[in-house]
Short mmCIF file of C-alpha atoms in Angstrom, two decimals:
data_model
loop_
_atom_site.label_atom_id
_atom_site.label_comp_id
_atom_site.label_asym_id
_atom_site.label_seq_id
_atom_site.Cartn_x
_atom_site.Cartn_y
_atom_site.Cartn_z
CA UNK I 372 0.00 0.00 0.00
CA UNK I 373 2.87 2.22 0.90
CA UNK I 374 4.21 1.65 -2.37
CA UNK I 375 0.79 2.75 -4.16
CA UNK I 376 1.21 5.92 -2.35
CA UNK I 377 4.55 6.55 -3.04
CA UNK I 378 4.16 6.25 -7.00
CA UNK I 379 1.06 8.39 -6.70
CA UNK I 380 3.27 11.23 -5.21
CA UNK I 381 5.97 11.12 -7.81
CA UNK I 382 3.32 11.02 -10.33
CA UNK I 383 1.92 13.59 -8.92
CA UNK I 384 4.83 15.69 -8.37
CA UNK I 385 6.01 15.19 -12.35
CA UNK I 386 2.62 16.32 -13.38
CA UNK I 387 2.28 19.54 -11.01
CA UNK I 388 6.12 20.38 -12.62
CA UNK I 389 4.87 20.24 -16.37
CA UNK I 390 1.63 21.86 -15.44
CA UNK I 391 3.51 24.71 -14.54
CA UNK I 392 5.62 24.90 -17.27
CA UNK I 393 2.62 24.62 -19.29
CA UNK I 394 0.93 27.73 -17.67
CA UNK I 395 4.02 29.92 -17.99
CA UNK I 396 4.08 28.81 -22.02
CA UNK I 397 0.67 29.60 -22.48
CA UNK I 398 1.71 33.05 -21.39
CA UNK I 399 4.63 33.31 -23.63
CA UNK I 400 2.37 31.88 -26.17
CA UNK I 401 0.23 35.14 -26.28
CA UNK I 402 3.04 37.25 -26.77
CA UNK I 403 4.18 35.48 -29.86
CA UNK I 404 0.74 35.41 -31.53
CA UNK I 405 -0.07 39.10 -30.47
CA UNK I 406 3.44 40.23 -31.89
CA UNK I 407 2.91 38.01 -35.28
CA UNK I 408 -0.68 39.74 -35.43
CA UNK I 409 0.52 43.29 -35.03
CA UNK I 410 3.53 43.00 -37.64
CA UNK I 411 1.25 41.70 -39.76
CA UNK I 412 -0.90 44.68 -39.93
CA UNK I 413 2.19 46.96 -40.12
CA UNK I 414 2.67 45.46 -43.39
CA UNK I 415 -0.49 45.26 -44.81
CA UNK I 416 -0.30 49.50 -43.48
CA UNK I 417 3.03 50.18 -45.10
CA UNK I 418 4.60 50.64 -42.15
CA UNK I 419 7.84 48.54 -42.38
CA UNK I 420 9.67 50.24 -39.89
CA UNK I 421 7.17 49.47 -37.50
CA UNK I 422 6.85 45.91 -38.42
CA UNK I 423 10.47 45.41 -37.99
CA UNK I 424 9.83 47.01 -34.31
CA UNK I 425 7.40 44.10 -34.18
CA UNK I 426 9.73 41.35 -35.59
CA UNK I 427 12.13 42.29 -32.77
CA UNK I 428 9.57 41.57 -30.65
CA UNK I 429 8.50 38.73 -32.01
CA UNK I 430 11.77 37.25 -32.27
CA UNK I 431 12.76 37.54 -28.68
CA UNK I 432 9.19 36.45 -27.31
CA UNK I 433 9.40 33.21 -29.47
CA UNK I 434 13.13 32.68 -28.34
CA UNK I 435 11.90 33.02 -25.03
CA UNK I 436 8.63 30.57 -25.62
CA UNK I 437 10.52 27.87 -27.47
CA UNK I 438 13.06 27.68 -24.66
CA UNK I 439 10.03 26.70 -22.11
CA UNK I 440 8.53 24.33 -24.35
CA UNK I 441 11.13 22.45 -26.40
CA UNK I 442 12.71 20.37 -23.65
CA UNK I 443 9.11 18.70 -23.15
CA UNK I 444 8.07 17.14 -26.04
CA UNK I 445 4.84 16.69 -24.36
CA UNK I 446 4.39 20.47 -24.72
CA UNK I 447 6.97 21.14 -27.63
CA UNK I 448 4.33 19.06 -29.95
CA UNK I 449 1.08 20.21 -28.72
CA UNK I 450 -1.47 21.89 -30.27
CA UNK I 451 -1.31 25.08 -28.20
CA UNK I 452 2.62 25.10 -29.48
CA UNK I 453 1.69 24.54 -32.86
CA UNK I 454 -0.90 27.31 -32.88
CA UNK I 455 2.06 30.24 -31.65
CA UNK I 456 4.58 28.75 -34.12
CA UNK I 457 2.05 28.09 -36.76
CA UNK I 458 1.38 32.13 -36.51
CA UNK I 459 4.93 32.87 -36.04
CA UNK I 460 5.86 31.14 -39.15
CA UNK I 461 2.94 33.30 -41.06
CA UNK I 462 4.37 36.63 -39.82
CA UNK I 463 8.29 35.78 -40.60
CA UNK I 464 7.62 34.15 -44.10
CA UNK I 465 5.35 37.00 -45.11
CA UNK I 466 7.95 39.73 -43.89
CA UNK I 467 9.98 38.10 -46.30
CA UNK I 468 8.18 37.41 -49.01
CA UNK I 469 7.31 41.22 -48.98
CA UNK I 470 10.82 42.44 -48.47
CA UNK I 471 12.10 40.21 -51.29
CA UNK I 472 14.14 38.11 -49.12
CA UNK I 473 14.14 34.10 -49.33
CA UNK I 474 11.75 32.22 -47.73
CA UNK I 475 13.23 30.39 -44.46
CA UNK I 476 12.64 26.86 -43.79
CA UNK I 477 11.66 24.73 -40.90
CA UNK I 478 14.41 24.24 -39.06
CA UNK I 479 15.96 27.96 -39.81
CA UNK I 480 13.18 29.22 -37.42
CA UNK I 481 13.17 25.95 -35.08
CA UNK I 482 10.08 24.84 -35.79
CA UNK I 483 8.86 21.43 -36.43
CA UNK I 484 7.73 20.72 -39.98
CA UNK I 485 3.51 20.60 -39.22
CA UNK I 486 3.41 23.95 -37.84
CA UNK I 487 5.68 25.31 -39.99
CA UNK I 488 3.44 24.26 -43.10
CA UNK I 489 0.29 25.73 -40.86
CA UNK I 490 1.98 28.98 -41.39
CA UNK I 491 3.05 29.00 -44.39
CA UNK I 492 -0.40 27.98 -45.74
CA UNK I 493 -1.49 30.45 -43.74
CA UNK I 494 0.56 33.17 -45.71
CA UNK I 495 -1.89 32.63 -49.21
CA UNK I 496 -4.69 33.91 -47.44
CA UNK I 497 -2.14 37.36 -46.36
CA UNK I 498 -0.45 37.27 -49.79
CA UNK I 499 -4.43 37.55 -50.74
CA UNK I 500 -4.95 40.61 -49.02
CA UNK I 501 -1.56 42.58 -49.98
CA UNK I 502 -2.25 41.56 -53.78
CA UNK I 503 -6.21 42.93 -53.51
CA UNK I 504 -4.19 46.34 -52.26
CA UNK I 505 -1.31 46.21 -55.07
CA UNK I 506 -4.79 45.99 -57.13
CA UNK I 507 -6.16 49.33 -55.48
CA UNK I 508 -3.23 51.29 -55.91
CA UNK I 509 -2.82 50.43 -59.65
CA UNK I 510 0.86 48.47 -58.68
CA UNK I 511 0.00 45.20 -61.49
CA UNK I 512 3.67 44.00 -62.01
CA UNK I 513 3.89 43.90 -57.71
CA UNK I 514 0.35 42.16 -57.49
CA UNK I 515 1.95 39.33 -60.23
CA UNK I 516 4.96 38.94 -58.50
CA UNK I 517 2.83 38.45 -55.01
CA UNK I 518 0.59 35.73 -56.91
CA UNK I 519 3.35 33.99 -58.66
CA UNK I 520 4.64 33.41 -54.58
CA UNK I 521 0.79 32.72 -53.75
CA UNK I 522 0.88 30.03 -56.58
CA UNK I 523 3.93 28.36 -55.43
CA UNK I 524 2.75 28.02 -51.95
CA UNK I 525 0.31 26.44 -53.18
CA UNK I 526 1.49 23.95 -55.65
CA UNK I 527 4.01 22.86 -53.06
CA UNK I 528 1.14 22.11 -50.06
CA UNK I 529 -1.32 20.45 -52.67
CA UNK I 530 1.95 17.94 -53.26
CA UNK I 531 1.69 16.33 -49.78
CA UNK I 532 -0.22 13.49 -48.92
CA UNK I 533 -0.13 13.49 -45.13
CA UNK I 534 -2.94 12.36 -42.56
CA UNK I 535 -4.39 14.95 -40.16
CA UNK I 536 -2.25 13.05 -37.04
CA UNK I 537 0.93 14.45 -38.91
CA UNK I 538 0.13 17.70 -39.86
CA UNK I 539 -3.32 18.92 -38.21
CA UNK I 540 -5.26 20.96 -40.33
CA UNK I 541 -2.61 21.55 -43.45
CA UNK I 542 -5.10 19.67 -46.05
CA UNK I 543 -8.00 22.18 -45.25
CA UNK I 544 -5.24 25.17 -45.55
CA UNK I 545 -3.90 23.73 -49.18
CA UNK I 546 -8.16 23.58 -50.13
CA UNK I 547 -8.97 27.21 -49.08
CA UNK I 548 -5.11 28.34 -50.78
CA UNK I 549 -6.29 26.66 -53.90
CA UNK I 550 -9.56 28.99 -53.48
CA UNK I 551 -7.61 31.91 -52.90
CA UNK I 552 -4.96 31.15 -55.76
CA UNK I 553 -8.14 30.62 -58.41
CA UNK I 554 -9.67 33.49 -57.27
CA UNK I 555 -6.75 35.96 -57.72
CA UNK I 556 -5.44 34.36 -60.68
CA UNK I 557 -8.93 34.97 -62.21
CA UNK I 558 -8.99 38.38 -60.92
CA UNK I 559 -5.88 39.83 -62.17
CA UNK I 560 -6.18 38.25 -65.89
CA UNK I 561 -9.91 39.93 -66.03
CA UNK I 562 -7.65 43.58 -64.67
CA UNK I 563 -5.47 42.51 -67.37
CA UNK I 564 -7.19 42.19 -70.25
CA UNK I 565 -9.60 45.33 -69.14
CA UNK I 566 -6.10 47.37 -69.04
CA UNK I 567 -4.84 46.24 -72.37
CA UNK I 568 -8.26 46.20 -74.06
CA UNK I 569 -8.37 49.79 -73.03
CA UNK I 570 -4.95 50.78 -74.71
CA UNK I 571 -6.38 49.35 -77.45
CA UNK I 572 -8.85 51.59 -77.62
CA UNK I 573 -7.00 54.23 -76.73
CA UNK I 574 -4.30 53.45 -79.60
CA UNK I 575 -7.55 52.80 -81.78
CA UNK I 576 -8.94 56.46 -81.18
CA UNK I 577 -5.38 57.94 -81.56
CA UNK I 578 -5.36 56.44 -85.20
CA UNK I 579 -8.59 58.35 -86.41
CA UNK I 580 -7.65 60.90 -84.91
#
C-alpha cells in the first residue's frame, strides 16, 4: 500500500512540474501570436519600420517561448505550441516574401515541420490581401509577382499526402489556398485584359484621330 502511495506522489509531483511549465508557455504563447498579429498589420499598413519594431519583438518572445517548451516534447508538440509557431511562421515568411528576401525553412526558425506548413499555408490567405491592395493602388507587375509566390505556396502544399495526425489541419489550408490562388489568378487576368483592351482603344482612337 505504501508503495501505491509513493508512486502516486511522484506522479503527482512530475505532473504539477509540467503543469507549470505549461501555464508559464501559455503566457509566452500570447506574446508570440499578439506580436505576429501586429507586424502583420504593419505590413499590410506600409509601415515597415514598425513591423520590424514588431519582428524584434517577435523574435525575442518566441526565443523566449521555445526555450520553455522544447525540452518537453509533451508540450513542444502540442497543439497550443503549434498554434504560436504556426502564426509565427505566417508573420516571418510574409515579412519576407514582402521584403524580397528568401523564404526560411523549418528548421531555420526551429520549428517542427507541421506547424511550420500551418503557417506558411497560412501566408496565401495574407499574400491575398496585400495583392487585392497592389490591385487598389494600380501596382500590377507587384500584385503578379505576389501571386506567382501565392501560386507556389500552393502547388508545393497540394503535393503532400499526409494524414491529419501528422500535420493537423494543413489539407484544409492547401483547399482554401487553392480557393484563394483561383480566385486571384482569375482576378488579375480579367484587370489585365480590361487594361490592355483599353490601350487598345486608346491606340484605336489615336489612329482616327
Amino acid at each position: 500500500m505504501r508503495r501505491i502511495q509513493e508512486e502516486v506522489e511522484k506522479a503527482r509531483a512530475f505532473l504539477s512540474e509540467r503543469d507549470e511549465i505549461r501555464e508559464n508557455a501559455i503566457k509566452a504563447s500570447r506574446d508570440v501570436i499578439k506580436y505576429s498579429g501586429r507586424m502583420i498589420t504593419e505590413i499590410h499598413k506600409g509601415d515597415m519600420d514598425k513591423a520590424v519594431e514588431y519582428k524584434g519583438l517577435l523574435e525575442e518572445s518566441t526565443r523566449r517561448f521555445l526555450g520553455l517548451v522544447k525540452p518537453y516534447p509533451e508540450l513542444f508538440y502540442s497543439g497550443m505550441a503549434y498554434n504560436a509557431m504556426s502564426e509565427y511562421v505566417e508573420a516571418i515568411i510574409f515579412y519576407n516574401i514582402v521584403t524580397g528576401r528568401d523564404i526560411p525553412g523549418y528548421e531555420e526558425l526551429g520549428v517542427p515541420p507541421a506547424p511550420y506548413l500551418q503557417g506558411l499555408g497560412d501566408v496565401v490567405g495574407e499574400l491575398r490581401r496585400l495583392v487585392l491592395e497592389k490591385v487598389r493602388t494600380g501596382s500590377y507587375d507587384e500584385a503578379w509577382r505576389l501571386f506567382e509566390v501565392m501560386e507556389a505556396i500552393y502547388l508545393a502544399l497540394r503535393s503532400l499526402d499526409l494524414p491529419d495526425a501528422l500535420a493537423p489541419g494543413v489539407r484544409h489550408k492547401a483547399d482554401v489556398a487553392r480557393r484563394l490562388t483561383d480566385d486571384t489568378k482569375a482576378l488579375l487576368i480579367d484587370l489585365s485584359s480590361r487594361e490592355r483592351l483599353a490601350r487598345l482603344l486608346e491606340k484605336t482612337g489615336e489612329s482616327r484621330v
